[in-house]
Tab-separated table of C-alpha atoms (C1' of nucleotides) in Angstrom:
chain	number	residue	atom	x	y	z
A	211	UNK	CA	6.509	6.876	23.992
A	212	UNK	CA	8.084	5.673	20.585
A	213	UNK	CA	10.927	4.111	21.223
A	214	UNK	CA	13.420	5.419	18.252
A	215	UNK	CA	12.259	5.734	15.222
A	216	UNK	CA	9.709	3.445	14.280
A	217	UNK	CA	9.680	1.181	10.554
A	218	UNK	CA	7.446	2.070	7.901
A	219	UNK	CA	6.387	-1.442	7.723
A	220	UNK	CA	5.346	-1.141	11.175
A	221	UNK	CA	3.251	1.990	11.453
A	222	UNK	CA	1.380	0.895	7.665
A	223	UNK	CA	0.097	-2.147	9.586
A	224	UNK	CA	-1.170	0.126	13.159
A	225	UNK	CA	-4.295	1.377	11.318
A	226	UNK	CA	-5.199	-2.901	10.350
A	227	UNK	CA	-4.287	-3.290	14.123
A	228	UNK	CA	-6.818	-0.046	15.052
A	229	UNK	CA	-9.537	-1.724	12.375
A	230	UNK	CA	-9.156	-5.201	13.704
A	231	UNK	CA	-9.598	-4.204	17.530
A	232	UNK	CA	-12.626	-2.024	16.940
A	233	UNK	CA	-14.252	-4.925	15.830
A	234	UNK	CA	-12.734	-7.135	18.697
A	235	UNK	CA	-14.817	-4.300	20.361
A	236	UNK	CA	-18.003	-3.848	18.520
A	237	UNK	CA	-18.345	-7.926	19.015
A	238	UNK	CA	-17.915	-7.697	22.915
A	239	UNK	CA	-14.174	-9.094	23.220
A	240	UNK	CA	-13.037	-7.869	26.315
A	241	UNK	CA	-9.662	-9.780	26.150
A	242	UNK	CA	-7.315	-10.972	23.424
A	243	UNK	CA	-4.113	-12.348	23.258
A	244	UNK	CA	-0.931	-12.011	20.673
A	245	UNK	CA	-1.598	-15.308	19.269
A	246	UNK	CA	-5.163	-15.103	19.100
A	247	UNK	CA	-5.524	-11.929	17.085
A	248	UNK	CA	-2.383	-13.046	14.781
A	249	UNK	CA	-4.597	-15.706	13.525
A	250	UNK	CA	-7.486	-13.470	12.995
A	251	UNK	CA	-5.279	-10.883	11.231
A	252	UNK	CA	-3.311	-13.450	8.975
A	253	UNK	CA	0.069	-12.440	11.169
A	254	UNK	CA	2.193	-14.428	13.355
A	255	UNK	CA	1.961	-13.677	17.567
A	256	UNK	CA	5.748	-12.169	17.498
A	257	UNK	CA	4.937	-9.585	14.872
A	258	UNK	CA	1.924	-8.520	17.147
A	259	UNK	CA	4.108	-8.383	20.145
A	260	UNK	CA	7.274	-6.933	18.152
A	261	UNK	CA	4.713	-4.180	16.680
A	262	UNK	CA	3.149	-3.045	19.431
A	263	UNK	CA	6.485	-2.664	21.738
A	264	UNK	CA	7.863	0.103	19.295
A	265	UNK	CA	5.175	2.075	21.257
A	266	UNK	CA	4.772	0.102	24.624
A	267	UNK	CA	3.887	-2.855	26.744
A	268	UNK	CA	0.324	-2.892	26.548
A	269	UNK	CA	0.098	-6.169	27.453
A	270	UNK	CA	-0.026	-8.358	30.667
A	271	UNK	CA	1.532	-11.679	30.880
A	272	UNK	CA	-0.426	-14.574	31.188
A	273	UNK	CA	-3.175	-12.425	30.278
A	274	UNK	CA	-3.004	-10.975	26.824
A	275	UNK	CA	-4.136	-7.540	25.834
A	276	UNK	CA	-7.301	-5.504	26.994
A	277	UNK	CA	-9.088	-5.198	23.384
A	278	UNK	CA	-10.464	-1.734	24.438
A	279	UNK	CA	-7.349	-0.128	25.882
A	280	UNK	CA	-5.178	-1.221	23.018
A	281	UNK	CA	-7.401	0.330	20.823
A	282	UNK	CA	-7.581	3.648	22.412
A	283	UNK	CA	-3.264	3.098	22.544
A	284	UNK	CA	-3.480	2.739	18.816
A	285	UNK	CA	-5.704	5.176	18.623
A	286	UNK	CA	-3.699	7.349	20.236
A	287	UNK	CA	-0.210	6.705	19.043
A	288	UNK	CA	-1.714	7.249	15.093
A	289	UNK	CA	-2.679	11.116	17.031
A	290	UNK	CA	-6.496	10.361	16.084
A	291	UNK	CA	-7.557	12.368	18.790
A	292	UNK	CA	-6.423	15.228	16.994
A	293	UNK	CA	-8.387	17.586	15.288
A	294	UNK	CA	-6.729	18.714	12.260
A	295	UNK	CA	-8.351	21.042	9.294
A	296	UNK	CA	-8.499	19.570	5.628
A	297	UNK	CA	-9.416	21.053	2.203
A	298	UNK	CA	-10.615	19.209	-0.667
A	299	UNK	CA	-9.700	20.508	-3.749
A	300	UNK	CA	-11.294	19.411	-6.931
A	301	UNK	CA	-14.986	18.287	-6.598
A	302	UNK	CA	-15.114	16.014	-9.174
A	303	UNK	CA	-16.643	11.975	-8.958
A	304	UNK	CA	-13.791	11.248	-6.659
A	305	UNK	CA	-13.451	14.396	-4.328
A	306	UNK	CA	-16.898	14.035	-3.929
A	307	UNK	CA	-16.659	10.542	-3.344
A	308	UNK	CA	-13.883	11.380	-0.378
A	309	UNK	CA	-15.843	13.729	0.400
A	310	UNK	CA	-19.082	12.016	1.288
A	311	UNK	CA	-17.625	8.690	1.809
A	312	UNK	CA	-14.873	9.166	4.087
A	313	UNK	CA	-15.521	9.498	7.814
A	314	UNK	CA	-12.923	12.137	8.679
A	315	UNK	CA	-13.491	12.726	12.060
A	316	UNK	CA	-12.787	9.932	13.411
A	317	UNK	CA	-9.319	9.767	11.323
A	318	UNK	CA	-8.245	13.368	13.242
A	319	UNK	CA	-9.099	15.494	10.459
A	320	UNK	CA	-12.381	17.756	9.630
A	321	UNK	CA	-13.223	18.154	6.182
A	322	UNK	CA	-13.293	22.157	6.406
A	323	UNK	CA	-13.954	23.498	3.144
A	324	UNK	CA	-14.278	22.233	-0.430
A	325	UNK	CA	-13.071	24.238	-3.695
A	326	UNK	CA	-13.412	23.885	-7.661
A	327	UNK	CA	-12.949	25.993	-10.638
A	328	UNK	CA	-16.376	24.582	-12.298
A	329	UNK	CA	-18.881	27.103	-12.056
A	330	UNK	CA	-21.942	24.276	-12.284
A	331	UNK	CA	-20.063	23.145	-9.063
A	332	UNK	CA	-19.618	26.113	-7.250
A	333	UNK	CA	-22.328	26.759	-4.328
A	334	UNK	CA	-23.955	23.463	-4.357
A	335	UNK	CA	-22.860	21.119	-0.893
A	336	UNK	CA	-21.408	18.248	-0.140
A	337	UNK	CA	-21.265	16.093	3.268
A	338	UNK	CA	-22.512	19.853	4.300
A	339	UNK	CA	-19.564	21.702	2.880
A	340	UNK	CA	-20.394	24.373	0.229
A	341	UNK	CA	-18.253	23.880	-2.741
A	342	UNK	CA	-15.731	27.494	-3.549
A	343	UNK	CA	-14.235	28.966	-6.497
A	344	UNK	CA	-10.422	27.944	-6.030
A	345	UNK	CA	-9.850	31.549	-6.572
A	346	UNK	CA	-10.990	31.801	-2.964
A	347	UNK	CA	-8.429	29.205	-2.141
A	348	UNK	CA	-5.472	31.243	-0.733
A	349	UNK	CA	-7.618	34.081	1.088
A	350	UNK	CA	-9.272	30.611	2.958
A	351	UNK	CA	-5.448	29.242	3.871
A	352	UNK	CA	-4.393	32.863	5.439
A	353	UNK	CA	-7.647	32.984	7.525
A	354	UNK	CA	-8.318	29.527	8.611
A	355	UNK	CA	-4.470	27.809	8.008
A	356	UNK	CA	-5.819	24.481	7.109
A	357	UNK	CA	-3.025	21.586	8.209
A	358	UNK	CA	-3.832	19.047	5.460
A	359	UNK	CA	-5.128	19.531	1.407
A	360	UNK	CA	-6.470	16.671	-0.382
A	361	UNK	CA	-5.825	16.959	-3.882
A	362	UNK	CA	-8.115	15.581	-5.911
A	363	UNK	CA	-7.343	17.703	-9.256
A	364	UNK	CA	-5.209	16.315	-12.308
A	365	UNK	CA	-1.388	16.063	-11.722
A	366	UNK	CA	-0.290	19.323	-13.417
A	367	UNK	CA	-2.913	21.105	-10.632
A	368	UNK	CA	-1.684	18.978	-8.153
A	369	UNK	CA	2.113	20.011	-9.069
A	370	UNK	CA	1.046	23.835	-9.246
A	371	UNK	CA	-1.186	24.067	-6.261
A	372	UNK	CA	0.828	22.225	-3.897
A	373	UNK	CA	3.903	24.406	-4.007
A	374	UNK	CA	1.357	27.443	-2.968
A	375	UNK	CA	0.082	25.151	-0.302
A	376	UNK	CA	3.081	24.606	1.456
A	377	UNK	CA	3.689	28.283	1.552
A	378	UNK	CA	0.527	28.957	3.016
A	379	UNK	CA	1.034	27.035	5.764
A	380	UNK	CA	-0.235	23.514	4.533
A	381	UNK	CA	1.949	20.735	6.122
A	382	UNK	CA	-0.137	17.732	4.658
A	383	UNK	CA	-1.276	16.107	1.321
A	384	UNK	CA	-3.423	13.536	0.571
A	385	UNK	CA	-2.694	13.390	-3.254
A	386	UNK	CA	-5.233	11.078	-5.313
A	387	UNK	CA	-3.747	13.182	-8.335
A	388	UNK	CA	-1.960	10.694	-11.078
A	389	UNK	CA	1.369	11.353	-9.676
A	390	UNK	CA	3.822	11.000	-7.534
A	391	UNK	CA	3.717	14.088	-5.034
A	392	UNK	CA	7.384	14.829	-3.414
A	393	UNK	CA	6.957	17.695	-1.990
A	394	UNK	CA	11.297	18.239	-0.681
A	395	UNK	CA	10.185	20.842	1.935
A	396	UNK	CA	11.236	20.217	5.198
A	397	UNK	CA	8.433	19.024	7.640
A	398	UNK	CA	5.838	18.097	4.812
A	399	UNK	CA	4.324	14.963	4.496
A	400	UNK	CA	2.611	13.380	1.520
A	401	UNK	CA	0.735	10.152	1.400
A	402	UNK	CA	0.361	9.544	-2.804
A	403	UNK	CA	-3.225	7.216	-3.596
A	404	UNK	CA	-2.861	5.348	-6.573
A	405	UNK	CA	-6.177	3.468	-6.942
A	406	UNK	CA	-4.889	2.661	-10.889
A	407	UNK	CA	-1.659	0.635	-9.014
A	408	UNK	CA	-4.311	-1.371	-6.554
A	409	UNK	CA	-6.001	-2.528	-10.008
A	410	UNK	CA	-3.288	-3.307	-12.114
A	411	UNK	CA	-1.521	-5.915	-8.977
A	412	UNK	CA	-5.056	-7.183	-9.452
A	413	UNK	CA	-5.116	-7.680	-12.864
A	414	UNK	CA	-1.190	-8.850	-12.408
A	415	UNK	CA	-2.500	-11.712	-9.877
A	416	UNK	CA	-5.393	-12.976	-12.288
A	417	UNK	CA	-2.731	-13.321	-15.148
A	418	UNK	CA	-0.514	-14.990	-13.100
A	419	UNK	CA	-3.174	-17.777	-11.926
A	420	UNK	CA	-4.323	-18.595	-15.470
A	421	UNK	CA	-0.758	-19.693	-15.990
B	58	UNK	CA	9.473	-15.459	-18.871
B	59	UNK	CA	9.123	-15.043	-14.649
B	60	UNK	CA	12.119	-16.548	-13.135
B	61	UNK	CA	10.036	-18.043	-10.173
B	62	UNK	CA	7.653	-16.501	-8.831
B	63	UNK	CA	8.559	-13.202	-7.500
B	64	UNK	CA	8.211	-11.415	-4.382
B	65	UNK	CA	5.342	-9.184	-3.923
B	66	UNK	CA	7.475	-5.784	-3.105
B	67	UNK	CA	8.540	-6.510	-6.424
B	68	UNK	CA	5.261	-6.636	-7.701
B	69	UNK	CA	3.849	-3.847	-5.761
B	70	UNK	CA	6.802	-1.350	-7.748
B	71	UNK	CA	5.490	-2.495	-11.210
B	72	UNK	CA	2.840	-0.363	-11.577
B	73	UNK	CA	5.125	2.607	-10.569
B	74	UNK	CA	7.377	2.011	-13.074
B	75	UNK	CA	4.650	1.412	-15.584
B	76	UNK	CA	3.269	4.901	-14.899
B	77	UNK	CA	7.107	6.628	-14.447
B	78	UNK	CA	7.877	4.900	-18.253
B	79	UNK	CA	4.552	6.062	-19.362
B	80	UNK	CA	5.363	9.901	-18.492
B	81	UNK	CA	8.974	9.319	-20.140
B	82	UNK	CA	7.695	7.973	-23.379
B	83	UNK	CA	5.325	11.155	-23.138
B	84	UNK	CA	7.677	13.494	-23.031
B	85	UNK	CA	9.608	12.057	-25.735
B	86	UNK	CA	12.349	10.404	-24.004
B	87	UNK	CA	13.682	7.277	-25.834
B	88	UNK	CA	16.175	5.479	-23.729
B	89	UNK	CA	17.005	5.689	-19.958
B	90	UNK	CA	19.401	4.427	-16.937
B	91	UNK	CA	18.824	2.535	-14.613
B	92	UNK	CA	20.602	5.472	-12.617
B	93	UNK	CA	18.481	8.107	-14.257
B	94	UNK	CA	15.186	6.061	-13.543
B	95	UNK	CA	16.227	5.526	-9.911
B	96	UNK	CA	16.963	9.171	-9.517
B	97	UNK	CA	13.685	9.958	-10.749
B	98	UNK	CA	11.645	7.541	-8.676
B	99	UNK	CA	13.533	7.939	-5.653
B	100	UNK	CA	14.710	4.240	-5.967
B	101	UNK	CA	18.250	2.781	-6.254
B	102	UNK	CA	19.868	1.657	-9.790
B	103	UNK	CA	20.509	-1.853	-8.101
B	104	UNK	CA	16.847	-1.903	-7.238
B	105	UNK	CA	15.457	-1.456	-10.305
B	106	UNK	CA	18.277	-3.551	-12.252
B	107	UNK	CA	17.144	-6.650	-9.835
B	108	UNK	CA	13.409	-5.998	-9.906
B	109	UNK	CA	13.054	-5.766	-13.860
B	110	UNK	CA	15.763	-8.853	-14.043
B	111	UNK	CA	13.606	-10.872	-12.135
B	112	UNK	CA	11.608	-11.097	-15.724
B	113	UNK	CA	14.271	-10.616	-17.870
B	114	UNK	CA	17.318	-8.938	-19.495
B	115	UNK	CA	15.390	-5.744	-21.151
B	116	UNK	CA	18.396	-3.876	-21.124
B	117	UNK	CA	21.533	-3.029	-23.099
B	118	UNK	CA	24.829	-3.296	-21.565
B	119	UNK	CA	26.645	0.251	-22.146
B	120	UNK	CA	22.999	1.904	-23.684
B	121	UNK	CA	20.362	1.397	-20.570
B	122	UNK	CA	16.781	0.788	-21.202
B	123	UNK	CA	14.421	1.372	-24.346
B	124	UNK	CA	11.552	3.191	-22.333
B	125	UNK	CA	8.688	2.551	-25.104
B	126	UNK	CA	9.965	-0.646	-24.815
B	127	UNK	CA	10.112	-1.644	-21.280
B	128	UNK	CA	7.268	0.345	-20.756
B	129	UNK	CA	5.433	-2.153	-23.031
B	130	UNK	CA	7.082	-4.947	-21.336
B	131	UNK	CA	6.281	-3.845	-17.913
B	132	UNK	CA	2.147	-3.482	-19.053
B	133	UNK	CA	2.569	-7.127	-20.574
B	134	UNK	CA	4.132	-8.294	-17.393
B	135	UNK	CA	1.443	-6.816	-15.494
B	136	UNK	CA	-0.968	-8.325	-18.177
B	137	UNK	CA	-2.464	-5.257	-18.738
B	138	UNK	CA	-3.400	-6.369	-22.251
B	139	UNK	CA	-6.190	-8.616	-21.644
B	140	UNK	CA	-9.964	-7.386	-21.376
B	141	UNK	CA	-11.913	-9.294	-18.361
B	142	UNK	CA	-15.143	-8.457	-17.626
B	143	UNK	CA	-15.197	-6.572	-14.330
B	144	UNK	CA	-18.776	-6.002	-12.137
B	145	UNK	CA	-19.140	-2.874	-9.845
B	146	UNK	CA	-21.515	-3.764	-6.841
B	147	UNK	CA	-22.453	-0.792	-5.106
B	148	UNK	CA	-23.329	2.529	-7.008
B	149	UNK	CA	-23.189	4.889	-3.928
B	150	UNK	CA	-20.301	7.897	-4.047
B	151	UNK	CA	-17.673	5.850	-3.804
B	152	UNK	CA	-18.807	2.921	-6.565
B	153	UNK	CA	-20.113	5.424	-8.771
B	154	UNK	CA	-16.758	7.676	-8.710
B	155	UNK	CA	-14.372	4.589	-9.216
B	156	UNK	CA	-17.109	3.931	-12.238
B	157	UNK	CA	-16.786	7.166	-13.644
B	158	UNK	CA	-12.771	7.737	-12.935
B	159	UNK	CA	-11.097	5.032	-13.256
B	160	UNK	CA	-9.653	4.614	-17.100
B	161	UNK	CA	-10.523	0.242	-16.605
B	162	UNK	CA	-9.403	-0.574	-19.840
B	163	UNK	CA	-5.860	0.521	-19.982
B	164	UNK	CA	-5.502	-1.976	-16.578
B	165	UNK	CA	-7.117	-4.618	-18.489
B	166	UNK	CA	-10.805	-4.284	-17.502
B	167	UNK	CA	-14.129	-3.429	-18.880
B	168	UNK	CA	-16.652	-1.981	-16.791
B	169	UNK	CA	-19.566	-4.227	-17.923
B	170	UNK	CA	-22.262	-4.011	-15.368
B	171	UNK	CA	-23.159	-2.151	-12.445
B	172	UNK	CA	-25.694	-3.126	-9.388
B	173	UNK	CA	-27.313	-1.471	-6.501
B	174	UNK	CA	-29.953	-1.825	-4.520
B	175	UNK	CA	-31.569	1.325	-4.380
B	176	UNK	CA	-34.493	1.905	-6.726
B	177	UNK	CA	-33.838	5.529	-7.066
B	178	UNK	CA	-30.752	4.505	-8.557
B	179	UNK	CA	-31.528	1.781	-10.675
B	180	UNK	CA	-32.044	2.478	-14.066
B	181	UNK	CA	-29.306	5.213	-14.230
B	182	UNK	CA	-25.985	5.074	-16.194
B	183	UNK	CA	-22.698	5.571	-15.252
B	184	UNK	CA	-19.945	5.904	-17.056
B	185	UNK	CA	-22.228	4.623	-19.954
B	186	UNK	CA	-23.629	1.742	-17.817
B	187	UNK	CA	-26.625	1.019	-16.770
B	188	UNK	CA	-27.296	0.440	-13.113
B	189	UNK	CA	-29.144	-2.532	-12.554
B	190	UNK	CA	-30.918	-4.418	-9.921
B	191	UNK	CA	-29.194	-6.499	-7.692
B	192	UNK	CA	-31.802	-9.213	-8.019
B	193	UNK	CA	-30.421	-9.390	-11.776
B	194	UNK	CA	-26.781	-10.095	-10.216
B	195	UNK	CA	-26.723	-14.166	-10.390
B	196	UNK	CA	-28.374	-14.288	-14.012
B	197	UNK	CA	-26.414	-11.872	-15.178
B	198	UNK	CA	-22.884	-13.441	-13.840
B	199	UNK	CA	-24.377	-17.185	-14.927
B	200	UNK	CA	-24.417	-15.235	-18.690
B	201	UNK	CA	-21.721	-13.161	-18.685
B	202	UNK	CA	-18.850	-15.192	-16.705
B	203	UNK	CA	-17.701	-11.728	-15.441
B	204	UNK	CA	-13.945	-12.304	-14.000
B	205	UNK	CA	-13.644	-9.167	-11.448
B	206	UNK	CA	-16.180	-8.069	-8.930
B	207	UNK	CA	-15.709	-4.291	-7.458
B	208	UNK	CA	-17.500	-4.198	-3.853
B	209	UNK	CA	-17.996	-1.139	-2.807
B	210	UNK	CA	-20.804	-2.133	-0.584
B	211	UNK	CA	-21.153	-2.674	3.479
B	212	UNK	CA	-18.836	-5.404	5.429
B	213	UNK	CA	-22.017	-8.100	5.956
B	214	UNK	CA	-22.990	-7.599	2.276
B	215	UNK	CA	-19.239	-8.023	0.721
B	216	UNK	CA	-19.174	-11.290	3.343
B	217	UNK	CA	-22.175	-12.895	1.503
B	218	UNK	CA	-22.250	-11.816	-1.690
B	219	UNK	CA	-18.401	-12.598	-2.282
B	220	UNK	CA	-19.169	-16.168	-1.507
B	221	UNK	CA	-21.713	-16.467	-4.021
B	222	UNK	CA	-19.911	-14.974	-6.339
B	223	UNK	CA	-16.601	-17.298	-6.006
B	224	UNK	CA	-19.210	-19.902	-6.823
B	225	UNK	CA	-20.998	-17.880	-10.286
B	226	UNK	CA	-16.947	-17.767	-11.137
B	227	UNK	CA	-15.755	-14.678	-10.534
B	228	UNK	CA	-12.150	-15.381	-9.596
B	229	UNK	CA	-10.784	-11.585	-8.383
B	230	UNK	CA	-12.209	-8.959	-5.852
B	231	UNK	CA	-11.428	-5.271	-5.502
B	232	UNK	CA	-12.899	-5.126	-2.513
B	233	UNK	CA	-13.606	-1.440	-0.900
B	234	UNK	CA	-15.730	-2.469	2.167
B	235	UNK	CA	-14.052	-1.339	5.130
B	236	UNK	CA	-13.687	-5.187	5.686
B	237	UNK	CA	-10.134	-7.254	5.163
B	238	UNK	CA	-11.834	-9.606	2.429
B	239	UNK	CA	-10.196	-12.976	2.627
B	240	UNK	CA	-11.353	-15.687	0.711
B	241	UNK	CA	-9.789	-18.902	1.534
B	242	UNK	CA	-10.493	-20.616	-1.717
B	243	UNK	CA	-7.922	-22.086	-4.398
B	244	UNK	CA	-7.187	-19.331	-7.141
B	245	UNK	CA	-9.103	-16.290	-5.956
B	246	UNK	CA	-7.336	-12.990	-5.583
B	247	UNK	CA	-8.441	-9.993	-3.372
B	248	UNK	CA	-7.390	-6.490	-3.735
B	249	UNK	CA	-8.443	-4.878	-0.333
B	250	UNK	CA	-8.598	-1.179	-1.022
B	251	UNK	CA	-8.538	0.831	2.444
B	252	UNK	CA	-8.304	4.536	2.056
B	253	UNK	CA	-9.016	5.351	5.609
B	254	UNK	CA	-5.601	3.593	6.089
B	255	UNK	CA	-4.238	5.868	3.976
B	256	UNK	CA	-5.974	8.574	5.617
B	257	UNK	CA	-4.808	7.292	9.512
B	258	UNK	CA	-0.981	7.134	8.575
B	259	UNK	CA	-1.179	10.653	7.248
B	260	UNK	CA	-2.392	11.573	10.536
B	261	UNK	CA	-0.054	9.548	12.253
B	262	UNK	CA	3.210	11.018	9.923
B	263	UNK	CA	1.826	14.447	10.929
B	264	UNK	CA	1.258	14.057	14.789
B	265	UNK	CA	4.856	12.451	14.405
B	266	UNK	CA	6.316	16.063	13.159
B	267	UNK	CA	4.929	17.989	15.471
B	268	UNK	CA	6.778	16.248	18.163
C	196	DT	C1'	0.575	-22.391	42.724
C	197	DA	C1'	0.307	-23.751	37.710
C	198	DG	C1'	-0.847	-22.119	33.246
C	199	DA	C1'	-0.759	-18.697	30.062
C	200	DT	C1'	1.159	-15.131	27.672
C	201	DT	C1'	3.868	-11.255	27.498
C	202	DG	C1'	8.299	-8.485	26.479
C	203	DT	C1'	12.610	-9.075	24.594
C	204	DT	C1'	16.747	-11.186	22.871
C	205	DA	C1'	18.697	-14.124	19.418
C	206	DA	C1'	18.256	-16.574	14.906
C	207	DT	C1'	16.494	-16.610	10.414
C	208	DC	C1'	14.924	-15.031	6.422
C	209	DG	C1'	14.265	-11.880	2.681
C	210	DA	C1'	14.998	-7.617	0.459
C	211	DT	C1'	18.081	-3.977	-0.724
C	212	DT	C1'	22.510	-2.340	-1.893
C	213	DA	C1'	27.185	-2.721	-3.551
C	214	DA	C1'	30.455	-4.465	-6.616
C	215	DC	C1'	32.163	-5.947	-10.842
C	216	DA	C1'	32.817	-8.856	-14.888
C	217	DA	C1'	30.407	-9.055	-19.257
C	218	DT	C1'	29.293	-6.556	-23.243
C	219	DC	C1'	27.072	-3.217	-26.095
D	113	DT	C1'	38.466	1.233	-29.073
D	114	DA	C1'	36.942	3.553	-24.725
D	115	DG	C1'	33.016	4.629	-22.001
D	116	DA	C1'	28.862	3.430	-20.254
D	117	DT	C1'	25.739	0.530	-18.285
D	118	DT	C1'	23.773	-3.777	-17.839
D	119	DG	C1'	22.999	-8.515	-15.565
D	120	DT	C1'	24.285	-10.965	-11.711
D	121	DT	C1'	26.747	-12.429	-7.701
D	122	DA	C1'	28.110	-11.302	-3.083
D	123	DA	C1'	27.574	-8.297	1.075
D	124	DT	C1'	24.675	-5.745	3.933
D	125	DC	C1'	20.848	-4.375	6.032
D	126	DG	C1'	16.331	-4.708	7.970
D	127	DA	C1'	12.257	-7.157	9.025
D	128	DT	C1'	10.149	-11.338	10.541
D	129	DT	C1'	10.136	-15.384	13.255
D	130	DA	C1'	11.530	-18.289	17.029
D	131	DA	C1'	12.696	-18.967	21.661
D	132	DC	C1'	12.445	-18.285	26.408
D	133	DA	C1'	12.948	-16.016	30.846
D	134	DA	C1'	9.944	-12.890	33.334
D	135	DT	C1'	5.636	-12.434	35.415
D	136	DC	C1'	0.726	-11.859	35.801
DNA sequence: TAGATTGTTAATCGATTAACAATC
DNA sequence: TAGATTGTTAATCGATTAACAATC
């Protein structure tokens, strides 16, 4: 359905798009067109319409776009519907935090098991997932050949672990460690988190207005 | 010292290079390309000779780039010097692991309050703060002028409460609802934090491969 | 049908890259 | 000095916006 290769620019805005029409949803909107939703989503109309036919026409002229069906499209083209297995790795505040917080199913993934190295950590649950030792790590990845790991362990970890990962099968990382994962595999994909960045533009755009 | 006001994709870098300078000056390196830095981050030279030029000439013709310095200017250009008062609303997983992990003062913040709702939690600390009740919110602000507000609270509640607290004075938001804050008054910033984003375009990048 | 709104092409704008004179 | 590398201007590339014929 893609037609080409589609922009990064393009696919970081789909999940806004996906947020933005489940709500259309929720609220009852049957209909909506490009202009409409632009102004709702602080766009302009052609980026809507320019967006959306990288993947297809969803739309119907004179009409606009069916809220629910382009949903389920988006849904769709960001491969939600899938069912992918993650591990969590490092149950500290924030892997626990992903870990409870984050609603992974319906994002395509299942949070599948959990491991630490803490002992005071080991055996207790979280969002229903009993917490391993890490040593148990690698037998885990041969047996159940989880897709995605989220690393939630300090960068030299991170660095370490992931090279195992990929060997083991691992083709995904969602890295909150403080660091830049590139992973120069073939076929692996990282997405880096770097909540510290999101606060310093913050503090960046406070400085700027006391100017 | 900003030449104009500069583009956000410059903006959004800054933090990146604050962090790559930060690991240099770690490991003891004292001066660095702009080619070296760009093969490190992945970047171009030209890149990060325009970017950092849009502030200023921190280079040396023939020599490259002091990296204690520039990492120094880079923090002050982010203003990462300064010490506002930030607010956490919310102490559920999520609130209380940014509480808890995120090093606020080296991005210019102090962590000086925390609120929930929940009696079992009030009382608590976190991170060496006490969780209060969120009926002490409004005195508290009308006191302590607090700059930042961190929401990591439901959509309806991070709708109200933002509005009230534009008008106590709080001029910034780093806003984790699962809710595009926009507040459409003069001066305030928002940070809108979405990790299920994140999460979706990993999925997508990963459906995309197995094409 | 007439009105509305899409899909798509063309125009504009901005960001990235290349090039090179200035200079340490 | 010669070599290296910046700061900056010009060229290129890509992304956004505008325009409009197609069509529901």
């Amino acid at each position: 359905m893609p037609k080409g290769s589609v922009s990064a620019s393009v696919i970081r805005r789909l999940p806004r798009y996906h947020r933005f029409l489940r709500e259309l949803a929720d609220d009852g909107v049957v209909r909506i067109s490009s202009g409409d939703l632009a102004a709702r989503m602080g766009l302009t109309a052609s980026q809507i319409r320019q967006d959306l036919n990288c993947f297809g026409g969803f739309g119907q002229q004179g009409y606009g776009y069916n809220v629910q069906s382009l949903y389920e499209e988006i849904g769709r083209i960001l491969g939600l519907g899938t069912h992918r297995r993650a591990v969590l790795i490092g149950a500290g505040n924030l892997g626990r935090a992903i870990a409870q917080h984050m609603d992974f199913v319906s994002r395509g993934f299942e949070l599948s098991a959990i491991f630490d190295l803490d002992p005071e950590l080991i055996g207790r649950q979280i969002a229903g997932v009993a917490i391993q030792n890490i040593t148990a790590l690698y037998d885990y990845c041969k047996r159940m050949n989880p897709t995605v790991a989220i690393l939630c362990i300090p960068k030299e970890a991170a660095i370490k672990l992931s090279r195992d990962l990929v060997s083991l099968g691992v083709r995904g990382f969602w890295n909150f460690s403080h660091y830049d994962l590139a992973l120069d595999y073939e076929g692996i994909v990282v997405e880096n988190v770097h909540l510290g960045d999101s606060l310093s533009i913050l503090c960046y755009r406070l400085s700027e207005m006391e100017k």
